[in-house]
Tab-separated table of C-alpha atoms in Angstrom:
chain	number	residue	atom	x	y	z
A	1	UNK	CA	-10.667	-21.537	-34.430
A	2	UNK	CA	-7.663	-23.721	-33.928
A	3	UNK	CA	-5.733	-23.016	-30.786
A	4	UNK	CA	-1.785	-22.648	-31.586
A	5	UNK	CA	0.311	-24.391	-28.478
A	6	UNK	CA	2.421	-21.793	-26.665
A	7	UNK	CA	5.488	-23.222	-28.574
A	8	UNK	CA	4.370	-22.772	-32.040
A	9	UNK	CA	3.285	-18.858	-30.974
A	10	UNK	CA	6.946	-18.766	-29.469
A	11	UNK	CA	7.993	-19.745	-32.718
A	12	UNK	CA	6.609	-17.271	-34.780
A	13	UNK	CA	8.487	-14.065	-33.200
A	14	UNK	CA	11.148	-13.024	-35.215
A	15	UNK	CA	14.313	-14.050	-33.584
A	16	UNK	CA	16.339	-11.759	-34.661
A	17	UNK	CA	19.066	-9.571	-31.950
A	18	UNK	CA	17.407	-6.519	-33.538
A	19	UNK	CA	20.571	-3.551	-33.719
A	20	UNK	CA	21.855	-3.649	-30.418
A	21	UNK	CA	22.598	-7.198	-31.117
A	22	UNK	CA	26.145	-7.066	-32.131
A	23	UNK	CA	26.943	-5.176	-28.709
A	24	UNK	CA	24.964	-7.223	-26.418
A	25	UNK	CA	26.893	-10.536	-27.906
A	26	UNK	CA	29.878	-8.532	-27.112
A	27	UNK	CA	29.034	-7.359	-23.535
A	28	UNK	CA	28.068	-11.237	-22.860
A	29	UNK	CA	31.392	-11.872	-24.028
A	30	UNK	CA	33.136	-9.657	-21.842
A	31	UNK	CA	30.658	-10.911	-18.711
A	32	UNK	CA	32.100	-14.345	-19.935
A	33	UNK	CA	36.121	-13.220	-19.908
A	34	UNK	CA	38.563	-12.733	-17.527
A	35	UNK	CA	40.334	-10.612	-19.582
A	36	UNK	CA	37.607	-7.822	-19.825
A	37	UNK	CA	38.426	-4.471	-20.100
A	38	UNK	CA	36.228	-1.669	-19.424
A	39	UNK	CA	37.822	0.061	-22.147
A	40	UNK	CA	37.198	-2.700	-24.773
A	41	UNK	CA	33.192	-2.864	-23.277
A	42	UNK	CA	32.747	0.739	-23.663
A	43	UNK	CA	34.385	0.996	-27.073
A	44	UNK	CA	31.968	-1.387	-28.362
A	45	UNK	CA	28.879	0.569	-27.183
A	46	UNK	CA	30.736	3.478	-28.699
A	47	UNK	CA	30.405	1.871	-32.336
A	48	UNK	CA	26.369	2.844	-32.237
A	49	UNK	CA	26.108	5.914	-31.633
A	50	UNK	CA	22.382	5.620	-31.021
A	51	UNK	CA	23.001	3.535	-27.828
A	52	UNK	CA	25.914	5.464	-26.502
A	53	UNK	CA	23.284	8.594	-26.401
A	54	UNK	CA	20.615	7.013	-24.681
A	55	UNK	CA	22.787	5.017	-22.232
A	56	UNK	CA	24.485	8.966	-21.269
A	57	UNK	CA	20.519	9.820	-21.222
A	58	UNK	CA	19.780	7.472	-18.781
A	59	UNK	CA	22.929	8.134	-16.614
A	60	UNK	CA	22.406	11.216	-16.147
A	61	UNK	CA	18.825	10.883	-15.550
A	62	UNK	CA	16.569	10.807	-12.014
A	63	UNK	CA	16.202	6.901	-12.955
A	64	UNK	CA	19.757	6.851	-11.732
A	65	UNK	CA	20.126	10.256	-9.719
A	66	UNK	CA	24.004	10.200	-9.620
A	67	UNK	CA	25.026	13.280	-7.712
A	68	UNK	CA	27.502	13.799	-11.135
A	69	UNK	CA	27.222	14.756	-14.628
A	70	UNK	CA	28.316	11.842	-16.399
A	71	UNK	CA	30.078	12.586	-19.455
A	72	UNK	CA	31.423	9.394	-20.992
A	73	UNK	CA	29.826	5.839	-21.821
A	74	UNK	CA	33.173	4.571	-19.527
A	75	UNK	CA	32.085	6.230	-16.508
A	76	UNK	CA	28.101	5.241	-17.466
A	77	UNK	CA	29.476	1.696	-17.413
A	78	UNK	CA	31.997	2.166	-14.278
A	79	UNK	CA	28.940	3.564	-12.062
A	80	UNK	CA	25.914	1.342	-12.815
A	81	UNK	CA	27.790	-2.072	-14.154
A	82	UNK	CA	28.666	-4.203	-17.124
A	83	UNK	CA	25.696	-6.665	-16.027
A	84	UNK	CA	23.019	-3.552	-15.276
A	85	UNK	CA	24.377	-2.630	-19.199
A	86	UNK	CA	23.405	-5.957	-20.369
A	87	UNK	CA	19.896	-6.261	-18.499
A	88	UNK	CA	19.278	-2.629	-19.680
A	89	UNK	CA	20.380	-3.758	-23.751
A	90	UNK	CA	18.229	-6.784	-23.535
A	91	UNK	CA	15.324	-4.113	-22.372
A	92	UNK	CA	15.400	-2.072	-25.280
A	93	UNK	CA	16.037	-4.915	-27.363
A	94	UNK	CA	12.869	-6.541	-26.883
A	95	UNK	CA	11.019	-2.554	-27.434
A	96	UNK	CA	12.726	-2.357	-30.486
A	97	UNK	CA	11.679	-5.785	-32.136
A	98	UNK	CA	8.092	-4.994	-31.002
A	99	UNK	CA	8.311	-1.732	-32.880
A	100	UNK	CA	5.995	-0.270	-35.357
A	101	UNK	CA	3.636	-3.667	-34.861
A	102	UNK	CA	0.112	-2.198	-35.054
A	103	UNK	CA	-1.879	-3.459	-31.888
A	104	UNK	CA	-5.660	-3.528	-31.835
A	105	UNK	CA	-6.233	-3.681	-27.931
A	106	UNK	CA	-3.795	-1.185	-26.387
A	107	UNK	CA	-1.530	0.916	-28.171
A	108	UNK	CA	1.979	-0.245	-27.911
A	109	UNK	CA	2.670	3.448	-26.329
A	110	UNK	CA	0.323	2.508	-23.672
A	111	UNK	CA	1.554	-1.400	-23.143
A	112	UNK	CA	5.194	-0.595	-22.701
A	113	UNK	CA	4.137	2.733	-20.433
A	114	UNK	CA	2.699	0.520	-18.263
A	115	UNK	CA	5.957	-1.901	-18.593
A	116	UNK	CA	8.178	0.505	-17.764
A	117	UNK	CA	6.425	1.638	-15.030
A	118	UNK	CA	6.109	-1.759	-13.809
A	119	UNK	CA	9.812	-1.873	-13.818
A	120	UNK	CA	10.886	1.080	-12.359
A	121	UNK	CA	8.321	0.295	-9.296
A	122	UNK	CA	9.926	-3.585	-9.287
A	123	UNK	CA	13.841	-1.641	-9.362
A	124	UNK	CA	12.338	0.571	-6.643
A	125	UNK	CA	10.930	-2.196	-4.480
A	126	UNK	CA	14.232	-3.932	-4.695
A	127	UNK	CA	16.143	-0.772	-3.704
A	128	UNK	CA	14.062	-0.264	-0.617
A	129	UNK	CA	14.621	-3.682	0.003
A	130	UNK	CA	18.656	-3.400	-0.072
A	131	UNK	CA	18.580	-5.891	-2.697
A	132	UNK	CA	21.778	-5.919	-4.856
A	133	UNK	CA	22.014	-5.506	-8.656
A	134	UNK	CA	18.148	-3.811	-8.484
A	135	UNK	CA	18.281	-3.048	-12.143
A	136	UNK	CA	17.272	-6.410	-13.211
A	137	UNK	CA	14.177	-6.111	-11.360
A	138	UNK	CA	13.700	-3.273	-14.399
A	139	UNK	CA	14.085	-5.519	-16.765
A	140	UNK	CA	11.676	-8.311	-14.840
A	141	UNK	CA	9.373	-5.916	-14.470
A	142	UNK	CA	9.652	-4.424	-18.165
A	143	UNK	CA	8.700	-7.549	-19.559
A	144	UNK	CA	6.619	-9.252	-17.163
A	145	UNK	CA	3.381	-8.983	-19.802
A	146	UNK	CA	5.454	-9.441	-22.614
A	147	UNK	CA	3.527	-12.906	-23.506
A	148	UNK	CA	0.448	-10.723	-24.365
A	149	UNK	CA	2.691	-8.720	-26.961
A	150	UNK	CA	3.180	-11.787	-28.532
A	151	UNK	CA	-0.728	-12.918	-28.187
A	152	UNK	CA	-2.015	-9.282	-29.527
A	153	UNK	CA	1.025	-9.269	-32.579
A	154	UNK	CA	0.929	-12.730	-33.514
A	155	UNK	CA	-2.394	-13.827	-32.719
A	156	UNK	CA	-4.735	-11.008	-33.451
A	157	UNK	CA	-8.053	-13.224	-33.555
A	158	UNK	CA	-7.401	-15.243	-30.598
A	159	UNK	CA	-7.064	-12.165	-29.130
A	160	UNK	CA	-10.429	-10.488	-29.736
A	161	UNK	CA	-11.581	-13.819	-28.433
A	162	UNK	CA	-10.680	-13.404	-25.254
A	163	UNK	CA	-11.496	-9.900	-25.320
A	164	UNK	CA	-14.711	-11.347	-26.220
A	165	UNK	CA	-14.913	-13.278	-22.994
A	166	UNK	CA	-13.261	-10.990	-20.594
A	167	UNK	CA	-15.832	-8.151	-21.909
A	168	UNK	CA	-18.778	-10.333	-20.765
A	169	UNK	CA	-17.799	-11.347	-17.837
A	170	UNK	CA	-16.665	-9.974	-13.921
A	171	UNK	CA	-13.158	-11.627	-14.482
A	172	UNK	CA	-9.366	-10.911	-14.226
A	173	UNK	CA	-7.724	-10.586	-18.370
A	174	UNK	CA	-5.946	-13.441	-17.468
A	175	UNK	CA	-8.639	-15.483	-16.698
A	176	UNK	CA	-10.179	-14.812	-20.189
A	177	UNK	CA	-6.781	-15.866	-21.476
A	178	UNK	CA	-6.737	-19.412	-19.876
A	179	UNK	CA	-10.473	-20.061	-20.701
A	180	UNK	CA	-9.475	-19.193	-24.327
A	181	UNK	CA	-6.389	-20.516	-24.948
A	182	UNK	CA	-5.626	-22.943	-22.322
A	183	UNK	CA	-2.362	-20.570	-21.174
A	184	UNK	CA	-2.111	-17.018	-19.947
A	185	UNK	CA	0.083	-14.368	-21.153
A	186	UNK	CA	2.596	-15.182	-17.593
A	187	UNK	CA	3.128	-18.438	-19.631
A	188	UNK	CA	3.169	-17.135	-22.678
A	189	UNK	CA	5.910	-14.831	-21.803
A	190	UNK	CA	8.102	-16.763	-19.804
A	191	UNK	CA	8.381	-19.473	-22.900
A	192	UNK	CA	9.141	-16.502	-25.317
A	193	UNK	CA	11.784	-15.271	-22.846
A	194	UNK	CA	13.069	-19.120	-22.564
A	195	UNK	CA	13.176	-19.379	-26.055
A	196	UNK	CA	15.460	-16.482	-26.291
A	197	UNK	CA	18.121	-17.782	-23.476
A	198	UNK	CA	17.296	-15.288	-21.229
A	199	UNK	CA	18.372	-15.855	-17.526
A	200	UNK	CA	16.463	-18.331	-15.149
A	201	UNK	CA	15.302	-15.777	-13.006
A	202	UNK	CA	13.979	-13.345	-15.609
A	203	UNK	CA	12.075	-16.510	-16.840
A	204	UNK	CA	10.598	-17.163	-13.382
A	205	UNK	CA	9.699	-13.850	-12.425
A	206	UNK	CA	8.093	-13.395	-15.555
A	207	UNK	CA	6.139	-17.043	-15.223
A	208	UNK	CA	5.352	-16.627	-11.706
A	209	UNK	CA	4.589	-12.996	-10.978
A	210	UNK	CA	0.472	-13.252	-10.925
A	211	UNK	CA	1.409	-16.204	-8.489
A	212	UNK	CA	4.678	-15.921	-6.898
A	213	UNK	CA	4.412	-18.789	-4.098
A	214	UNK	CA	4.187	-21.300	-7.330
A	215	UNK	CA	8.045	-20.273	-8.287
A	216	UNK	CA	10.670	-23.123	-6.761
A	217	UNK	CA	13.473	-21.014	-7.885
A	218	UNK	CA	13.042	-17.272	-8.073
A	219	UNK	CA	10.000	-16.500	-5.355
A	220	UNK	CA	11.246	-13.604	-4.169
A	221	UNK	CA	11.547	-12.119	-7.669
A	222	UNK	CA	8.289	-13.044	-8.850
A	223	UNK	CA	6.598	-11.410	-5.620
A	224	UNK	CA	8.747	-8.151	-6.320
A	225	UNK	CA	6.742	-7.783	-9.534
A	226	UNK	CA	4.029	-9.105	-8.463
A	227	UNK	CA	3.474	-5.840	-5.852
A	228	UNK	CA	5.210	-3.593	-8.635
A	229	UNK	CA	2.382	-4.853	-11.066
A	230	UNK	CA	-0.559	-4.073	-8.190
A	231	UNK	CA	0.989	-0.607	-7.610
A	232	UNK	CA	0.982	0.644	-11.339
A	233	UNK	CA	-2.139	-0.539	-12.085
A	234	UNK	CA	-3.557	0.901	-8.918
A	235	UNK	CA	-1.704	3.959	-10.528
A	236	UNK	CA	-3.228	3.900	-14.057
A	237	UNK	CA	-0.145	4.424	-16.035
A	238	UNK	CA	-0.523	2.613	-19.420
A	239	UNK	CA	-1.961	-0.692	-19.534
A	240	UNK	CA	-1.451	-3.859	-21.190
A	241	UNK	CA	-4.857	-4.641	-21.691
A	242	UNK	CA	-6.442	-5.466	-18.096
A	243	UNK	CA	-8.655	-2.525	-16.917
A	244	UNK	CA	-9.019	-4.026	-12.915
A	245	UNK	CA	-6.190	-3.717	-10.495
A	246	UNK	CA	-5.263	-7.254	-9.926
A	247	UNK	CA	-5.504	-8.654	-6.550
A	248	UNK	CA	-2.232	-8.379	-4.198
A	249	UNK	CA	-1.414	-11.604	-2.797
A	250	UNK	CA	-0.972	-10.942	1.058
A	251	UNK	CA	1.550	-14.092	1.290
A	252	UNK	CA	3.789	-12.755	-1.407
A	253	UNK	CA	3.625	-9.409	0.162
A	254	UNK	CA	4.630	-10.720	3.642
A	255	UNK	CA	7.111	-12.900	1.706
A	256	UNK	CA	9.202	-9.766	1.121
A	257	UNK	CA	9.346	-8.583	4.946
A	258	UNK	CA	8.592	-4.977	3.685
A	259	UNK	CA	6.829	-1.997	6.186
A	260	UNK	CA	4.090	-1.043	4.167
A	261	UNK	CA	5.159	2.565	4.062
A	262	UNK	CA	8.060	1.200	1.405
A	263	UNK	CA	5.359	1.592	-1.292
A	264	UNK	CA	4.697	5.662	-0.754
A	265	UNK	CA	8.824	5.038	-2.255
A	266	UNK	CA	7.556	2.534	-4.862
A	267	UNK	CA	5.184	5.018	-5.935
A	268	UNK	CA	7.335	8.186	-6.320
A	269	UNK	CA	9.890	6.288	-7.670
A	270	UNK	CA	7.135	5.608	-10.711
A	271	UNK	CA	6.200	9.703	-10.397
A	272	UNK	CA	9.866	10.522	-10.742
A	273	UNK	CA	10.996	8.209	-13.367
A	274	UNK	CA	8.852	7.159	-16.391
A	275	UNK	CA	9.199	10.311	-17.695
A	276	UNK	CA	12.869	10.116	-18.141
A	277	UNK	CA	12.402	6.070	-18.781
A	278	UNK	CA	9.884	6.830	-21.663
A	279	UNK	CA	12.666	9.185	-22.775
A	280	UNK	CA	15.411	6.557	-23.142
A	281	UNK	CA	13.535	3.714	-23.873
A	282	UNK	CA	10.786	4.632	-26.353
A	283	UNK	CA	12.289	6.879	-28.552
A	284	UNK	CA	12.377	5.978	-32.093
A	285	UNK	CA	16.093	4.862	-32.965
A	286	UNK	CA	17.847	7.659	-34.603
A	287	UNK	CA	17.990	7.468	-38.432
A	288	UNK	CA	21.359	6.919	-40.242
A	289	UNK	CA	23.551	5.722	-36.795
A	290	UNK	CA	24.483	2.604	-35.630
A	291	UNK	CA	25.108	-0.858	-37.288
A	292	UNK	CA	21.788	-0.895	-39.423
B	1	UNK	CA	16.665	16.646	14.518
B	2	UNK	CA	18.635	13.021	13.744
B	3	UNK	CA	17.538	10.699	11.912
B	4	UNK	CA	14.537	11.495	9.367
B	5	UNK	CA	12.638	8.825	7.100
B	6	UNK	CA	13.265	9.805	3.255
B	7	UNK	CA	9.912	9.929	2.754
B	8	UNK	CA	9.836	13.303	5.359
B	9	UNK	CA	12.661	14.962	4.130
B	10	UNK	CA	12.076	18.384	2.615
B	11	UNK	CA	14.218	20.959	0.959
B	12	UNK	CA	16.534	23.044	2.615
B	13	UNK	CA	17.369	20.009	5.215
B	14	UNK	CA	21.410	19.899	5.977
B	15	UNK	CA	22.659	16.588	5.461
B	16	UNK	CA	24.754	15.778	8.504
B	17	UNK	CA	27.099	12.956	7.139
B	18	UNK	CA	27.593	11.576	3.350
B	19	UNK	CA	24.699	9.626	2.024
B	20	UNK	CA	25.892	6.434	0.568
B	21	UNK	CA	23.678	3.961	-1.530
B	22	UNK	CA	24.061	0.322	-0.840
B	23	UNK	CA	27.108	-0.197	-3.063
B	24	UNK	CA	29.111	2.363	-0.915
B	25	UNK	CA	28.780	4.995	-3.835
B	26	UNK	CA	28.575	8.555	-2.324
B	27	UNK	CA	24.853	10.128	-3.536
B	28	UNK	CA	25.396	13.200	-1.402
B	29	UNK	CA	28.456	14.722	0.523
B	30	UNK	CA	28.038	15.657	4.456
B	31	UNK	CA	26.840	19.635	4.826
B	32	UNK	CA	24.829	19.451	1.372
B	33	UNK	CA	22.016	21.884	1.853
B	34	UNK	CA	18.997	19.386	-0.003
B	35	UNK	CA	17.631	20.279	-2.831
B	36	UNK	CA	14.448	18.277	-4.621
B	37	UNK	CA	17.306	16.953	-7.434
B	38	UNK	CA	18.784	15.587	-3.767
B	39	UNK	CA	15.428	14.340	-2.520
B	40	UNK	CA	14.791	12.608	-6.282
B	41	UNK	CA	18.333	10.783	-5.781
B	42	UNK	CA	17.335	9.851	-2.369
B	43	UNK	CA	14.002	8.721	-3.605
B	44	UNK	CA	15.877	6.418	-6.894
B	45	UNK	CA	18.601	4.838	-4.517
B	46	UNK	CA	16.204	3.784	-2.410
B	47	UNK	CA	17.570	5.212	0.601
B	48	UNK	CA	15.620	5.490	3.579
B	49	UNK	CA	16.869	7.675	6.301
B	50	UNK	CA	18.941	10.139	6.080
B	51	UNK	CA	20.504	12.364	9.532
B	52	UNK	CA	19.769	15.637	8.874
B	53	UNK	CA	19.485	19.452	10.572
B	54	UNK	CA	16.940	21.860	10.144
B	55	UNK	CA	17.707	24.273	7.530
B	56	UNK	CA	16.554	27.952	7.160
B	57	UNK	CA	13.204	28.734	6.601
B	58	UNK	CA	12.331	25.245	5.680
B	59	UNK	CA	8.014	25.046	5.394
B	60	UNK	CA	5.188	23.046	6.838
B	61	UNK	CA	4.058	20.306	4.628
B	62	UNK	CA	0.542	21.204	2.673
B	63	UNK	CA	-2.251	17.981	3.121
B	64	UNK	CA	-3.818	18.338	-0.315
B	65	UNK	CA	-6.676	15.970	1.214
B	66	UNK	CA	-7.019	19.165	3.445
B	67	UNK	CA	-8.166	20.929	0.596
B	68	UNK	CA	-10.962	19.425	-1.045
B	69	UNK	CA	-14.705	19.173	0.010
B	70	UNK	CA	-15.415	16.161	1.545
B	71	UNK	CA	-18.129	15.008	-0.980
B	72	UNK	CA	-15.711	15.292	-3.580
B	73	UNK	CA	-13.029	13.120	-1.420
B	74	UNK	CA	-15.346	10.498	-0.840
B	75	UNK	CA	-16.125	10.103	-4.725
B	76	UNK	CA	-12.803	9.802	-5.581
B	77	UNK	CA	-12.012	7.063	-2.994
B	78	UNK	CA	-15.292	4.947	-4.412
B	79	UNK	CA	-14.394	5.534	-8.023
B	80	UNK	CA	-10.919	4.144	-7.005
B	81	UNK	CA	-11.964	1.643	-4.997
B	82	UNK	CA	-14.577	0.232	-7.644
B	83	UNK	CA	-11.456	-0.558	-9.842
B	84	UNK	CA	-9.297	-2.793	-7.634
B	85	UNK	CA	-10.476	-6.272	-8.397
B	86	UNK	CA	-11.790	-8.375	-5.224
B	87	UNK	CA	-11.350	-6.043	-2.786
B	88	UNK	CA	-9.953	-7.117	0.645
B	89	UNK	CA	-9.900	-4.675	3.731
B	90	UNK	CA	-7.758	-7.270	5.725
B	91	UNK	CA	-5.066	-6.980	3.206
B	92	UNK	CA	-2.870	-4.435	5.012
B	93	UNK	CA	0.082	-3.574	1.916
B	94	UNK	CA	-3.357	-3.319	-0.675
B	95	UNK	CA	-5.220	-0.705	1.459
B	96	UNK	CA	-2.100	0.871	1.839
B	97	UNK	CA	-2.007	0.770	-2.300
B	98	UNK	CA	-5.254	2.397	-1.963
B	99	UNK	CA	-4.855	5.196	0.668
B	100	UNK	CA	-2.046	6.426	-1.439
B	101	UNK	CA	-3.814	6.347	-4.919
B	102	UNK	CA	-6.679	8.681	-3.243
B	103	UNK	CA	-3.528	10.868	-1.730
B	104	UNK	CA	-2.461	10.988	-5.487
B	105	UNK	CA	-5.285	11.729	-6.972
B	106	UNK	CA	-6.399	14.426	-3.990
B	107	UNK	CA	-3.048	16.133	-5.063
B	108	UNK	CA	-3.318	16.166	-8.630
B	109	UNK	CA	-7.267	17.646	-8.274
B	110	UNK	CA	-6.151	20.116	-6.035
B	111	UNK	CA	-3.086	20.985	-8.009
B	112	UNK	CA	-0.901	20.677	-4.869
């Protein structure tokens, strides 16, 4: 079987925005302007009525913990931040354009499950850490296995040969991936992502996070998901396919200057969260609202 | 009673001052009685100490590895370990991984 390069798989994912596309181009707008108005930001969210439920969901819910009820998309926006809006739109973008695609490894219940977790224990990680703007450690850690969505959805037989491989031998997925196709899903992902004009550092964390020290630019991030990936596989919550619980790298671990008893937080935070996450993020769009 | 890791909080604990996250946004006012929807907060900010008082009545912490056999302990801890992938004892933030996966699971088995 012919081997497709990582670009021409890239290629083959739809492209399209998917429906929160019209108010993430208008959110990156209004990151762009110096004229933005909260007002203006929240009316657009306000159009889909779909999104303006979920984002008072996830306000309101122990993902955030505000000590408030939150009533409006305004004061959603106000509290968490136009850019934490943006990283969380581009989230449930990607879940939506993935949706309904029939995988024959995991289920895609079971692949983003493990996602989300993964991101919620990377947003945790960077909260223990005081690191600013945590949520886009969600969103690194939401789609740090994308690439093997796109293996599994557009590459069904190359799949089952690796699965072939990795089946009959002691070795990590990812191994089975490289032997296979010359690339593992880290790759794999990081070009989608690149493709799709996501940020640097989301491309980074994504390419880097199985070996963070390789990353010149985002290091730090890569070894945040990186740890967040150990922990919820340790934890068994989903999967995306790999059954072991990958090694931790001890450098990328001490890279983060972290007392070990941060992950008992990491942990919880997982306990406490994907619940509500699941909530938010997986349910199926509701019929009849928005711009579709 | 000053200063208390979030981690060894516990309901019924009287905040002494506000709890802030690292943005400066108030998560709890000072002389909030907590609550597990206050711990939960805690625990999704990412804050990690808190000054506190003693409340009322507040109970001793239950070791759910306390209350299962030892045999059955043990099992769990090999069945867990069997799954991490090149296992390393020298890699301190891994074992600690691991110690707290056989804490979970102890917890869940014993319902605690």
């Amino acid at each position: 079987m012919t081997v497709p390069t990582l670009e021409t798989l890239v290629r083959s994912v739809p492209t399209s925005l998917g429906s929160h596309g019209p108010v993430l181009a208008e959110i990156r707008a209004a990151l762009r302007s110096p004229h933005t108005s909260l007002v203006s930001v929240s009316g657009a969210i306000e159009k889909d009525p779909d999104l303006t439920a979920r984002l008072l969901r996830l306000g309101n819910s122990a993902f955030y913990g505000f000590a408030t009820r939150l009533a409006t998309v305004a004061e959603v926006v106000s509290l968490i931040g136009l850019q934490q809006v943006e990283a969380l739109l581009v989230a449930s973008s990607v879940i939506e354009r993935f949706r309904g695609v029939a995988l024959e490894f995991v289920t895609m219940e079971s692949f983003w499950r493990h996602s989300l977790a993964c991101g919620i224990a990377a947003r945790a990680l960077a909260l223990a850490r005081r690191t600013p703007k945590a949520d886009r450690f969600f969103v690194e850690g939401l789609l740090h296995d994308v690439g093997r969505l796109v293996l599994y959805a557009q590459a069904p037989d190359l799949a089952q040969d690796v699965f072939k491989v990795y089946r009959g031998e002691r070795i990590l997925l990812r191994e089975a991936e490289s032997r296979v196709l010359g690339y593992d899903h880290a790759q794999l992902g990081a070009a989608l992502l690149r493709h799709w004009q996501n940020p640097q550092m989301l491309v980074e964390a994504v390419a880097h996070h199985h070996a963070p020290e390789a990353s010149g630019a985002a290091p730090i991030e890569a070894a945040i998901v990186h740890v967040a990936d150990h922990v919820v596989n340790a934890m068994s919550v989903g999967s995306s396919g790999e059954h072991w619980v990958p090694p931790l790298r001890a450098a990328a671990w001490q890279s983060l200057h972290c007392p070990v008893e941060v992950l008992a937080t990491v942990v919880e935070a997982v306990d406490e969260q994907l619940e509500p996450a699941e909530a938010v993020f997986l349910a199926p769009r509701s019929p009849g609202l928005g711009h579709e | 009673m000053p200063h208390i890791k979030a981690e060894q909080l516990q309901e019924g604990m009287v905040a002494l001052g506000d709890v802030k996250n690292i943005d400066q946004m108030l998560l709890i006012p000072a002389g909030t009685v907590l609550t597990a929807r206050h711990l939960n907060i805690l625990r999704a900010w990412g804050v990690s100490e808190v000054e506190v008082v003693a409340g009322e009545g507040v109970p001793e912490p239950v070791d759910p590895m306390a209350t299962l056999p030892p045999e059955v302990l043990a099992q769990l801890g090999e069945d867990l370990r069997a799954r991490f992938f090149d296992w390393d004892d020298a890699n301190l933030a891994s074992v600690e991984v691991f110690r707290l996966m056989v804490q979970r699971q102890a917890r869940r088995q014993s319902g605690a």
